[in-house]
């Protein structure tokens, strides 16, 4: 009798002794609000990114990073923001959070990255900003986005939630918005970060994350709070607290191991699945980036659903990233976006996280091959 393989999860954080010790250190200190740990995490992140001339602002989530970056870029009620429809709903909700209207845009069918021609079609007199999403860490054509934005005098805010660990993108001035949620390449349990070179925007972001209280960040870093203060604009309670920051610091200290494992597993998929003609691979780059998700494309919805079921029958979870936002009632603008819809019906995300073993990845590959052999 054959024994079933243990359940292989689609995604998972990788918390261990380092994170437990970090959390206990903060709990023992009785200072769990935003403070010294947040300051140190920001400094260590800046060092890790290797850019002295930029700013790192840690916040409550990737969604918060997007919302605040848009607000600091003066995106507001009445403005339109062009967003690729193939993204997590956070990107769209962040635009609504500042009162602007997300305008769904199609994506390139081979890369999942925003389609440059479709951006041009969506530009109106109300367009204020383009919000490209680095889907699966892919940023092909990003230069064209910036050129187009410059030509039309638009802002760019990047959703880099899938891209922590990619040092190439940090060469850009931002705002770049990252997520440190439980399943991202680096996790703080929940958290996010904005990287931006513009000091004026950075100062705004620091106040906005702490309810708009001017200069509160410096006080919090030193475990103080403001009693006599002023507020000049809308702010939110979206800072990162010491507990999350300490866990993030522990994760950063082992990031090389995280990177090694994620890249190794993605490389196995890339090599082993490249000869299966029923599968389309995305141009995931394991030299410059640390993959967060590993989507593959098939050619029909039926085979996609069947393969997903076959994997599940063999105790392998998979995902669909993502349901295009223009198909959601709240964001539907009354037009179709055919590439994103085709991707939605034909993609599968395969398990990718550091809790996997190499054997797990080869087992997943073997089940995919077995499925196609049976067809
Ligand atoms: C593309 C994208 N943007 C934004 C977010 C939001 O990040 P968070 O969950 O930290 O709010 C996510 C999270 O999954 C994401 O995948």
mmCIF file of C-alpha atoms and ligand atoms in Angstrom:
data_model
loop_
_atom_site.group_PDB
_atom_site.id
_atom_site.type_symbol
_atom_site.label_atom_id
_atom_site.label_comp_id
_atom_site.label_asym_id
_atom_site.label_seq_id
_atom_site.Cartn_x
_atom_site.Cartn_y
_atom_site.Cartn_z
ATOM 1 C CA UNK A 1 0.000 0.000 0.000
ATOM 2 C CA UNK A 2 1.454 3.381 -0.962
ATOM 3 C CA UNK A 3 1.532 6.040 1.760
ATOM 4 C CA UNK A 4 0.351 9.527 0.966
ATOM 5 C CA UNK A 5 2.885 12.320 0.889
ATOM 6 C CA UNK A 6 2.382 14.862 3.693
ATOM 7 C CA UNK A 7 0.382 17.944 2.647
ATOM 8 C CA UNK A 8 2.581 20.358 0.727
ATOM 9 C CA UNK A 9 1.436 23.908 1.357
ATOM 10 C CA UNK A 10 1.355 26.548 -1.340
ATOM 11 C CA UNK A 11 3.046 29.124 0.858
ATOM 12 C CA UNK A 12 4.336 29.452 4.378
ATOM 13 C CA UNK A 13 6.417 31.745 6.543
ATOM 14 C CA UNK A 14 9.663 30.388 7.965
ATOM 15 C CA UNK A 15 9.831 31.313 11.631
ATOM 16 C CA UNK A 16 12.343 29.665 13.936
ATOM 17 C CA UNK A 17 14.415 30.271 17.030
ATOM 18 C CA UNK A 18 15.659 33.687 15.821
ATOM 19 C CA UNK A 19 12.129 35.048 15.480
ATOM 20 C CA UNK A 20 11.002 33.531 18.803
ATOM 21 C CA UNK A 21 13.926 35.165 20.617
ATOM 22 C CA UNK A 22 13.246 38.491 18.913
ATOM 23 C CA UNK A 23 9.580 38.437 19.907
ATOM 24 C CA UNK A 24 10.447 37.532 23.511
ATOM 25 C CA UNK A 25 13.042 40.305 23.681
ATOM 26 C CA UNK A 26 10.368 42.865 22.795
ATOM 27 C CA UNK A 27 7.732 41.380 25.071
ATOM 28 C CA UNK A 28 10.205 41.331 27.970
ATOM 29 C CA UNK A 29 11.001 44.997 27.325
ATOM 30 C CA UNK A 30 7.290 45.856 27.687
ATOM 31 C CA UNK A 31 7.710 48.290 24.753
ATOM 32 C CA UNK A 32 5.729 46.785 21.926
ATOM 33 C CA UNK A 33 4.685 50.018 20.206
ATOM 34 C CA UNK A 34 6.779 51.659 17.476
ATOM 35 C CA UNK A 35 10.242 52.423 18.828
ATOM 36 C CA UNK A 36 13.894 51.476 18.748
ATOM 37 C CA UNK A 37 13.327 48.109 17.020
ATOM 38 C CA UNK A 38 11.551 49.893 14.153
ATOM 39 C CA UNK A 39 14.410 52.392 13.872
ATOM 40 C CA UNK A 40 17.032 49.613 13.845
ATOM 41 C CA UNK A 41 15.057 47.571 11.303
ATOM 42 C CA UNK A 42 14.890 50.585 8.989
ATOM 43 C CA UNK A 43 18.629 51.167 9.355
ATOM 44 C CA UNK A 44 19.427 47.509 8.712
ATOM 45 C CA UNK A 45 17.125 47.424 5.693
ATOM 46 C CA UNK A 46 18.839 50.478 4.272
ATOM 47 C CA UNK A 47 22.210 48.812 4.740
ATOM 48 C CA UNK A 48 20.910 45.622 3.143
ATOM 49 C CA UNK A 49 19.594 47.560 0.142
ATOM 50 C CA UNK A 50 23.001 49.176 -0.248
ATOM 51 C CA UNK A 51 21.764 52.694 -0.898
ATOM 52 C CA UNK A 52 22.750 55.445 1.488
ATOM 53 C CA UNK A 53 20.927 58.084 -0.494
ATOM 54 C CA UNK A 54 17.445 56.670 -0.089
ATOM 55 C CA UNK A 55 14.859 56.483 2.695
ATOM 56 C CA UNK A 56 13.250 53.420 4.230
ATOM 57 C CA UNK A 57 9.936 53.846 6.001
ATOM 58 C CA UNK A 58 8.410 50.789 7.663
ATOM 59 C CA UNK A 59 4.660 50.561 7.955
ATOM 60 C CA UNK A 60 1.903 48.228 9.000
ATOM 61 C CA UNK A 61 1.482 46.316 5.703
ATOM 62 C CA UNK A 62 2.159 46.359 1.982
ATOM 63 C CA UNK A 63 -1.333 47.755 1.474
ATOM 64 C CA UNK A 64 -0.511 50.584 3.890
ATOM 65 C CA UNK A 65 2.750 51.228 2.008
ATOM 66 C CA UNK A 66 0.781 51.689 -1.224
ATOM 67 C CA UNK A 67 -1.883 53.869 0.357
ATOM 68 C CA UNK A 68 0.664 56.159 2.005
ATOM 69 C CA UNK A 69 2.930 56.339 -1.050
ATOM 70 C CA UNK A 70 -0.046 57.390 -3.172
ATOM 71 C CA UNK A 71 -1.148 59.980 -0.644
ATOM 72 C CA UNK A 72 2.388 61.364 -0.305
ATOM 73 C CA UNK A 73 2.504 61.611 -4.110
ATOM 74 C CA UNK A 74 -0.603 63.833 -3.917
ATOM 75 C CA UNK A 75 -2.936 61.286 -5.494
ATOM 76 C CA UNK A 76 -6.408 62.183 -4.249
ATOM 77 C CA UNK A 77 -10.164 62.284 -4.823
ATOM 78 C CA UNK A 78 -10.974 62.829 -8.508
ATOM 79 C CA UNK A 79 -7.664 61.337 -9.711
ATOM 80 C CA UNK A 80 -7.341 58.173 -11.745
ATOM 81 C CA UNK A 81 -4.588 55.636 -11.202
ATOM 82 C CA UNK A 82 -3.800 53.067 -13.895
ATOM 83 C CA UNK A 83 -3.291 49.642 -12.299
ATOM 84 C CA UNK A 84 -2.709 46.219 -13.887
ATOM 85 C CA UNK A 85 -5.808 44.176 -13.221
ATOM 86 C CA UNK A 86 -3.769 41.027 -12.487
ATOM 87 C CA UNK A 87 -2.818 41.811 -8.913
ATOM 88 C CA UNK A 88 -3.927 41.152 -5.379
ATOM 89 C CA UNK A 89 -6.954 43.258 -4.451
ATOM 90 C CA UNK A 90 -4.749 45.261 -2.046
ATOM 91 C CA UNK A 91 -3.351 47.298 -4.925
ATOM 92 C CA UNK A 92 -6.827 48.387 -5.973
ATOM 93 C CA UNK A 93 -8.073 49.004 -2.432
ATOM 94 C CA UNK A 94 -5.031 51.156 -1.660
ATOM 95 C CA UNK A 95 -6.033 53.451 -4.531
ATOM 96 C CA UNK A 96 -9.589 53.679 -3.188
ATOM 97 C CA UNK A 97 -8.213 54.364 0.290
ATOM 98 C CA UNK A 98 -6.907 57.743 -0.915
ATOM 99 C CA UNK A 99 -10.213 58.439 -2.662
ATOM 100 C CA UNK A 100 -8.838 57.980 -6.193
ATOM 101 C CA UNK A 101 -10.224 55.660 -8.881
ATOM 102 C CA UNK A 102 -8.234 52.579 -9.934
ATOM 103 C CA UNK A 103 -8.407 52.123 -13.710
ATOM 104 C CA UNK A 104 -7.863 48.446 -14.559
ATOM 105 C CA UNK A 105 -5.308 47.883 -17.294
ATOM 106 C CA UNK A 106 -4.353 44.737 -19.191
ATOM 107 C CA UNK A 107 -1.079 42.846 -18.804
ATOM 108 C CA UNK A 108 1.454 41.268 -21.087
ATOM 109 C CA UNK A 109 0.395 37.672 -21.631
ATOM 110 C CA UNK A 110 3.958 36.316 -21.371
ATOM 111 C CA UNK A 111 5.091 38.206 -18.294
ATOM 112 C CA UNK A 112 2.003 39.312 -16.356
ATOM 113 C CA UNK A 113 3.539 42.811 -16.313
ATOM 114 C CA UNK A 114 1.411 45.864 -17.168
ATOM 115 C CA UNK A 115 0.772 46.248 -20.906
ATOM 116 C CA UNK A 116 2.337 49.478 -22.145
ATOM 117 C CA UNK A 117 -0.071 49.947 -25.082
ATOM 118 C CA UNK A 118 -3.055 49.453 -22.835
ATOM 119 C CA UNK A 119 -1.737 52.067 -20.388
ATOM 120 C CA UNK A 120 -1.789 54.582 -23.246
ATOM 121 C CA UNK A 121 -5.395 53.677 -24.052
ATOM 122 C CA UNK A 122 -6.442 54.285 -20.435
ATOM 123 C CA UNK A 123 -4.866 57.733 -19.987
ATOM 124 C CA UNK A 124 -7.418 60.544 -19.597
ATOM 125 C CA UNK A 125 -7.251 64.129 -18.352
ATOM 126 C CA UNK A 126 -7.863 62.762 -14.840
ATOM 127 C CA UNK A 127 -4.972 60.318 -14.850
ATOM 128 C CA UNK A 128 -2.501 61.182 -12.109
ATOM 129 C CA UNK A 129 -0.421 58.083 -11.625
ATOM 130 C CA UNK A 130 0.627 54.702 -13.013
ATOM 131 C CA UNK A 131 0.942 51.891 -10.470
ATOM 132 C CA UNK A 132 2.881 48.998 -12.038
ATOM 133 C CA UNK A 133 2.929 45.720 -10.106
ATOM 134 C CA UNK A 134 6.094 43.634 -10.303
ATOM 135 C CA UNK A 135 4.117 40.416 -10.749
ATOM 136 C CA UNK A 136 6.167 37.410 -9.571
ATOM 137 C CA UNK A 137 9.055 39.866 -9.317
ATOM 138 C CA UNK A 138 9.023 40.539 -13.064
ATOM 139 C CA UNK A 139 9.693 44.141 -14.061
ATOM 140 C CA UNK A 140 10.229 43.843 -17.833
ATOM 141 C CA UNK A 141 9.379 47.093 -19.633
ATOM 142 C CA UNK A 142 9.536 49.172 -16.459
ATOM 143 C CA UNK A 143 11.677 51.727 -18.335
ATOM 144 C CA UNK A 144 8.825 52.204 -20.804
ATOM 145 C CA UNK A 145 6.423 52.851 -17.932
ATOM 146 C CA UNK A 146 8.684 55.622 -16.659
ATOM 147 C CA UNK A 147 9.105 57.084 -20.164
ATOM 148 C CA UNK A 148 5.362 57.129 -20.696
ATOM 149 C CA UNK A 149 4.790 58.672 -17.275
ATOM 150 C CA UNK A 150 7.350 61.373 -18.013
ATOM 151 C CA UNK A 151 5.789 62.134 -21.388
ATOM 152 C CA UNK A 152 2.313 62.527 -19.858
ATOM 153 C CA UNK A 153 3.567 64.143 -16.652
ATOM 154 C CA UNK A 154 2.289 61.318 -14.436
ATOM 155 C CA UNK A 155 3.568 59.953 -11.156
ATOM 156 C CA UNK A 156 4.740 56.363 -10.759
ATOM 157 C CA UNK A 157 4.295 54.355 -7.561
ATOM 158 C CA UNK A 158 5.598 50.785 -7.811
ATOM 159 C CA UNK A 159 3.959 47.797 -6.144
ATOM 160 C CA UNK A 160 7.021 45.724 -5.336
ATOM 161 C CA UNK A 161 5.218 43.426 -2.884
ATOM 162 C CA UNK A 162 6.662 40.382 -4.716
ATOM 163 C CA UNK A 163 10.170 41.761 -4.990
ATOM 164 C CA UNK A 164 11.955 42.036 -1.670
ATOM 165 C CA UNK A 165 15.528 40.853 -2.200
ATOM 166 C CA UNK A 166 15.854 42.250 -5.710
ATOM 167 C CA UNK A 167 18.620 44.818 -5.403
ATOM 168 C CA UNK A 168 18.358 45.951 -9.026
ATOM 169 C CA UNK A 169 14.993 47.601 -8.542
ATOM 170 C CA UNK A 170 16.334 49.541 -5.572
ATOM 171 C CA UNK A 171 18.398 51.572 -8.033
ATOM 172 C CA UNK A 172 15.124 53.276 -8.938
ATOM 173 C CA UNK A 173 14.023 56.256 -6.893
ATOM 174 C CA UNK A 174 10.565 55.030 -5.976
ATOM 175 C CA UNK A 175 8.312 55.197 -4.184
ATOM 176 C CA UNK A 176 8.680 51.403 -4.170
ATOM 177 C CA UNK A 177 6.203 49.604 -1.919
ATOM 178 C CA UNK A 178 7.028 46.238 -0.344
ATOM 179 C CA UNK A 179 5.037 43.774 1.721
ATOM 180 C CA UNK A 180 6.335 41.804 4.696
ATOM 181 C CA UNK A 181 3.166 39.780 5.261
ATOM 182 C CA UNK A 182 3.425 36.161 6.500
ATOM 183 C CA UNK A 183 4.106 34.572 3.124
ATOM 184 C CA UNK A 184 6.390 37.106 1.478
ATOM 185 C CA UNK A 185 10.118 36.567 0.947
ATOM 186 C CA UNK A 186 10.695 38.415 4.225
ATOM 187 C CA UNK A 187 8.001 38.405 6.878
ATOM 188 C CA UNK A 188 7.331 40.537 9.950
ATOM 189 C CA UNK A 189 4.071 38.637 10.597
ATOM 190 C CA UNK A 190 2.540 41.744 9.043
ATOM 191 C CA UNK A 191 4.414 44.715 7.705
ATOM 192 C CA UNK A 192 5.478 46.765 4.748
ATOM 193 C CA UNK A 193 8.101 49.237 3.637
ATOM 194 C CA UNK A 194 8.341 52.207 1.318
ATOM 195 C CA UNK A 195 11.687 52.964 -0.280
ATOM 196 C CA UNK A 196 11.940 56.429 -1.751
ATOM 197 C CA UNK A 197 14.748 58.834 -2.562
ATOM 198 C CA UNK A 198 12.705 61.997 -2.320
ATOM 199 C CA UNK A 199 13.347 63.373 1.190
ATOM 200 C CA UNK A 200 10.227 65.553 1.185
ATOM 201 C CA UNK A 201 8.000 62.567 0.397
ATOM 202 C CA UNK A 202 9.835 60.508 3.024
ATOM 203 C CA UNK A 203 9.210 63.109 5.725
ATOM 204 C CA UNK A 204 5.522 63.212 4.793
ATOM 205 C CA UNK A 205 5.342 59.416 4.972
ATOM 206 C CA UNK A 206 6.872 59.373 8.435
ATOM 207 C CA UNK A 207 4.199 61.731 9.772
ATOM 208 C CA UNK A 208 1.324 60.126 7.851
ATOM 209 C CA UNK A 209 1.989 56.688 9.345
ATOM 210 C CA UNK A 210 1.601 58.199 12.834
ATOM 211 C CA UNK A 211 -1.754 59.951 12.452
ATOM 212 C CA UNK A 212 -0.144 62.981 10.802
ATOM 213 C CA UNK A 213 1.551 64.063 14.054
ATOM 214 C CA UNK A 214 4.465 66.211 12.906
ATOM 215 C CA UNK A 215 7.847 64.849 13.978
ATOM 216 C CA UNK A 216 6.398 61.968 16.014
ATOM 217 C CA UNK A 217 8.672 59.397 14.361
ATOM 218 C CA UNK A 218 11.833 60.751 16.031
ATOM 219 C CA UNK A 219 10.102 60.793 19.412
ATOM 220 C CA UNK A 220 8.846 57.212 19.013
ATOM 221 C CA UNK A 221 12.311 56.001 18.045
ATOM 222 C CA UNK A 222 13.425 57.170 21.475
ATOM 223 C CA UNK A 223 10.482 55.682 23.323
ATOM 224 C CA UNK A 224 8.848 59.063 23.856
ATOM 225 C CA UNK A 225 5.590 60.505 22.657
ATOM 226 C CA UNK A 226 4.397 63.916 21.580
ATOM 227 C CA UNK A 227 2.177 65.890 23.975
ATOM 228 C CA UNK A 228 2.288 69.320 22.375
ATOM 229 C CA UNK A 229 2.035 68.682 18.661
ATOM 230 C CA UNK A 230 0.488 69.837 15.439
ATOM 231 C CA UNK A 231 -1.148 68.008 12.504
ATOM 232 C CA UNK A 232 -1.300 69.558 9.039
ATOM 233 C CA UNK A 233 -2.796 66.777 6.964
ATOM 234 C CA UNK A 234 -4.669 63.475 6.998
ATOM 235 C CA UNK A 235 -2.711 60.741 8.743
ATOM 236 C CA UNK A 236 -3.368 57.147 9.739
ATOM 237 C CA UNK A 237 -2.319 54.652 12.346
ATOM 238 C CA UNK A 238 -0.210 52.595 9.972
ATOM 239 C CA UNK A 239 3.239 52.512 11.582
ATOM 240 C CA UNK A 240 5.219 49.314 12.199
ATOM 241 C CA UNK A 241 5.465 48.323 15.855
ATOM 242 C CA UNK A 242 8.541 47.001 17.697
ATOM 243 C CA UNK A 243 7.267 43.422 17.766
ATOM 244 C CA UNK A 244 6.889 43.194 13.986
ATOM 245 C CA UNK A 245 10.159 45.047 13.437
ATOM 246 C CA UNK A 246 12.083 42.683 15.722
ATOM 247 C CA UNK A 247 10.737 39.672 13.820
ATOM 248 C CA UNK A 248 11.670 41.409 10.568
ATOM 249 C CA UNK A 249 15.206 41.952 11.869
ATOM 250 C CA UNK A 250 15.497 38.249 12.676
ATOM 251 C CA UNK A 251 14.291 37.382 9.166
ATOM 252 C CA UNK A 252 16.737 39.824 7.605
ATOM 253 C CA UNK A 253 19.606 38.207 9.505
ATOM 254 C CA UNK A 254 18.817 34.886 7.789
ATOM 255 C CA UNK A 255 17.766 36.326 4.454
ATOM 256 C CA UNK A 256 20.675 34.730 2.592
ATOM 257 C CA UNK A 257 19.324 31.297 3.534
ATOM 258 C CA UNK A 258 15.788 32.307 2.527
ATOM 259 C CA UNK A 259 17.095 33.550 -0.814
ATOM 260 C CA UNK A 260 19.175 30.429 -1.418
ATOM 261 C CA UNK A 261 16.222 28.099 -0.839
ATOM 262 C CA UNK A 262 13.675 30.073 -2.848
ATOM 263 C CA UNK A 263 16.047 30.453 -5.791
ATOM 264 C CA UNK A 264 17.061 26.782 -5.649
ATOM 265 C CA UNK A 265 13.433 25.608 -5.759
ATOM 266 C CA UNK A 266 12.488 28.049 -8.514
ATOM 267 C CA UNK A 267 15.475 26.855 -10.550
ATOM 268 C CA UNK A 268 14.357 23.229 -10.185
ATOM 269 C CA UNK A 269 10.906 24.169 -11.500
ATOM 270 C CA UNK A 270 12.408 26.185 -14.359
ATOM 271 C CA UNK A 271 14.677 23.322 -15.410
ATOM 272 C CA UNK A 272 12.308 20.414 -14.917
ATOM 273 C CA UNK A 273 9.193 22.014 -16.418
ATOM 274 C CA UNK A 274 10.859 23.699 -19.391
ATOM 275 C CA UNK A 275 10.417 20.658 -21.655
ATOM 276 C CA UNK A 276 6.722 20.152 -21.043
ATOM 277 C CA UNK A 277 5.051 21.664 -24.062
ATOM 278 C CA UNK A 278 1.678 22.040 -22.327
ATOM 279 C CA UNK A 279 3.264 24.460 -19.833
ATOM 280 C CA UNK A 280 4.189 28.112 -20.312
ATOM 281 C CA UNK A 281 6.835 29.421 -17.932
ATOM 282 C CA UNK A 282 7.081 33.040 -16.813
ATOM 283 C CA UNK A 283 10.470 34.764 -17.136
ATOM 284 C CA UNK A 284 11.289 34.516 -13.431
ATOM 285 C CA UNK A 285 14.855 35.707 -12.917
ATOM 286 C CA UNK A 286 16.635 33.890 -10.098
ATOM 287 C CA UNK A 287 19.878 35.797 -10.596
ATOM 288 C CA UNK A 288 18.580 39.228 -9.683
ATOM 289 C CA UNK A 289 15.391 38.422 -7.788
ATOM 290 C CA UNK A 290 14.191 36.214 -4.949
ATOM 291 C CA UNK A 291 10.960 34.643 -6.223
ATOM 292 C CA UNK A 292 7.907 35.018 -4.025
ATOM 293 C CA UNK A 293 5.437 33.044 -6.189
ATOM 294 C CA UNK A 294 5.953 30.569 -8.999
ATOM 295 C CA UNK A 295 3.089 30.771 -11.501
ATOM 296 C CA UNK A 296 2.945 28.522 -14.556
ATOM 297 C CA UNK A 297 0.550 28.851 -17.477
ATOM 298 C CA UNK A 298 -1.453 26.161 -19.278
ATOM 299 C CA UNK A 299 -3.536 26.549 -22.449
ATOM 300 C CA UNK A 300 -7.069 25.870 -21.227
ATOM 301 C CA UNK A 301 -9.132 26.289 -18.098
ATOM 302 C CA UNK A 302 -10.121 22.622 -18.128
ATOM 303 C CA UNK A 303 -6.575 21.317 -18.066
ATOM 304 C CA UNK A 304 -5.684 23.934 -15.444
ATOM 305 C CA UNK A 305 -8.507 22.839 -13.145
ATOM 306 C CA UNK A 306 -7.781 19.168 -13.756
ATOM 307 C CA UNK A 307 -4.104 19.573 -12.987
ATOM 308 C CA UNK A 308 -4.917 21.489 -9.805
ATOM 309 C CA UNK A 309 -7.245 18.667 -8.721
ATOM 310 C CA UNK A 310 -4.625 16.051 -9.605
ATOM 311 C CA UNK A 311 -2.072 17.880 -7.470
ATOM 312 C CA UNK A 312 -4.521 18.177 -4.591
ATOM 313 C CA UNK A 313 -5.339 14.461 -4.827
ATOM 314 C CA UNK A 314 -1.619 13.984 -4.295
ATOM 315 C CA UNK A 315 -1.587 16.351 -1.323
ATOM 316 C CA UNK A 316 -0.122 19.339 -3.143
ATOM 317 C CA UNK A 317 -1.746 22.735 -2.720
ATOM 318 C CA UNK A 318 -1.730 25.228 -5.560
ATOM 319 C CA UNK A 319 -3.107 28.720 -6.117
ATOM 320 C CA UNK A 320 -4.509 31.092 -8.718
ATOM 321 C CA UNK A 321 -2.773 34.452 -8.586
ATOM 322 C CA UNK A 322 -4.884 36.406 -9.285
ATOM 323 C CA UNK A 323 -8.531 36.887 -10.084
ATOM 324 C CA UNK A 324 -8.361 40.100 -12.172
ATOM 325 C CA UNK A 325 -9.766 43.039 -10.261
ATOM 326 C CA UNK A 326 -11.952 44.269 -13.125
ATOM 327 C CA UNK A 327 -13.989 41.068 -12.628
ATOM 328 C CA UNK A 328 -14.812 42.137 -9.066
ATOM 329 C CA UNK A 329 -18.078 44.040 -8.707
ATOM 330 C CA UNK A 330 -16.520 47.025 -6.951
ATOM 331 C CA UNK A 331 -13.827 47.608 -9.564
ATOM 332 C CA UNK A 332 -15.679 46.642 -12.728
ATOM 333 C CA UNK A 333 -15.463 49.484 -15.260
ATOM 334 C CA UNK A 334 -17.505 47.745 -17.939
ATOM 335 C CA UNK A 335 -14.765 46.560 -20.258
ATOM 336 C CA UNK A 336 -12.875 43.280 -20.698
ATOM 337 C CA UNK A 337 -9.124 42.761 -20.494
ATOM 338 C CA UNK A 338 -8.415 39.670 -22.507
ATOM 339 C CA UNK A 339 -4.838 38.836 -21.598
ATOM 340 C CA UNK A 340 -5.475 39.056 -17.874
ATOM 341 C CA UNK A 341 -8.657 37.001 -18.256
ATOM 342 C CA UNK A 342 -6.814 34.340 -20.247
ATOM 343 C CA UNK A 343 -4.135 34.208 -17.544
ATOM 344 C CA UNK A 344 -6.721 34.022 -14.772
ATOM 345 C CA UNK A 345 -8.292 30.944 -16.341
ATOM 346 C CA UNK A 346 -5.038 29.186 -17.173
ATOM 347 C CA UNK A 347 -2.463 29.900 -14.452
ATOM 348 C CA UNK A 348 -1.491 27.892 -11.406
ATOM 349 C CA UNK A 349 0.883 28.960 -8.669
ATOM 350 C CA UNK A 350 3.077 26.110 -7.458
ATOM 351 C CA UNK A 351 4.319 25.811 -3.866
ATOM 352 C CA UNK A 352 7.329 28.004 -3.188
ATOM 353 C CA UNK A 353 8.656 28.756 0.288
ATOM 354 C CA UNK A 354 11.608 27.892 2.532
ATOM 355 C CA UNK A 355 9.695 25.243 4.531
ATOM 356 C CA UNK A 356 9.740 22.981 1.468
ATOM 357 C CA UNK A 357 12.479 20.420 0.983
ATOM 358 C CA UNK A 358 14.217 19.649 -2.286
ATOM 359 C CA UNK A 359 12.416 16.283 -2.202
ATOM 360 C CA UNK A 360 9.070 18.080 -1.972
ATOM 361 C CA UNK A 361 9.873 20.117 -5.075
ATOM 362 C CA UNK A 362 10.956 17.040 -7.051
ATOM 363 C CA UNK A 363 7.806 15.265 -5.856
ATOM 364 C CA UNK A 364 5.669 18.170 -7.177
ATOM 365 C CA UNK A 365 7.536 18.086 -10.502
ATOM 366 C CA UNK A 366 7.072 14.306 -10.743
ATOM 367 C CA UNK A 367 3.315 14.627 -10.187
ATOM 368 C CA UNK A 368 3.036 17.314 -12.878
ATOM 369 C CA UNK A 369 4.952 15.118 -15.319
ATOM 370 C CA UNK A 370 2.832 12.117 -14.354
ATOM 371 C CA UNK A 371 -0.340 14.128 -15.013
ATOM 372 C CA UNK A 372 0.718 15.067 -18.538
ATOM 373 C CA UNK A 373 1.910 11.548 -19.325
ATOM 374 C CA UNK A 374 -1.582 10.259 -18.533
ATOM 375 C CA UNK A 375 -3.222 12.693 -20.998
HETATM 376 C C1 LIG B 1 0.878 42.389 -5.491
HETATM 377 C C2 LIG B 1 0.552 42.698 -4.058
HETATM 378 N N1 LIG B 1 0.370 43.972 -3.701
HETATM 379 C C3 LIG B 1 0.092 44.317 -2.430
HETATM 380 C C4 LIG B 1 -0.020 43.356 -1.449
HETATM 381 C C5 LIG B 1 -0.395 43.790 -0.059
HETATM 382 O O1 LIG B 1 0.533 43.459 0.913
HETATM 383 P P1 LIG B 1 0.044 43.216 2.423
HETATM 384 O O2 LIG B 1 -0.590 41.870 2.488
HETATM 385 O O3 LIG B 1 1.313 43.288 3.211
HETATM 386 O O4 LIG B 1 -0.892 44.308 2.766
HETATM 387 C C6 LIG B 1 0.165 42.018 -1.771
HETATM 388 C C7 LIG B 1 0.025 40.967 -0.751
HETATM 389 O O5 LIG B 1 -0.219 39.830 -1.016
HETATM 390 C C8 LIG B 1 0.466 41.671 -3.111
HETATM 391 O O6 LIG B 1 0.638 40.393 -3.490
#
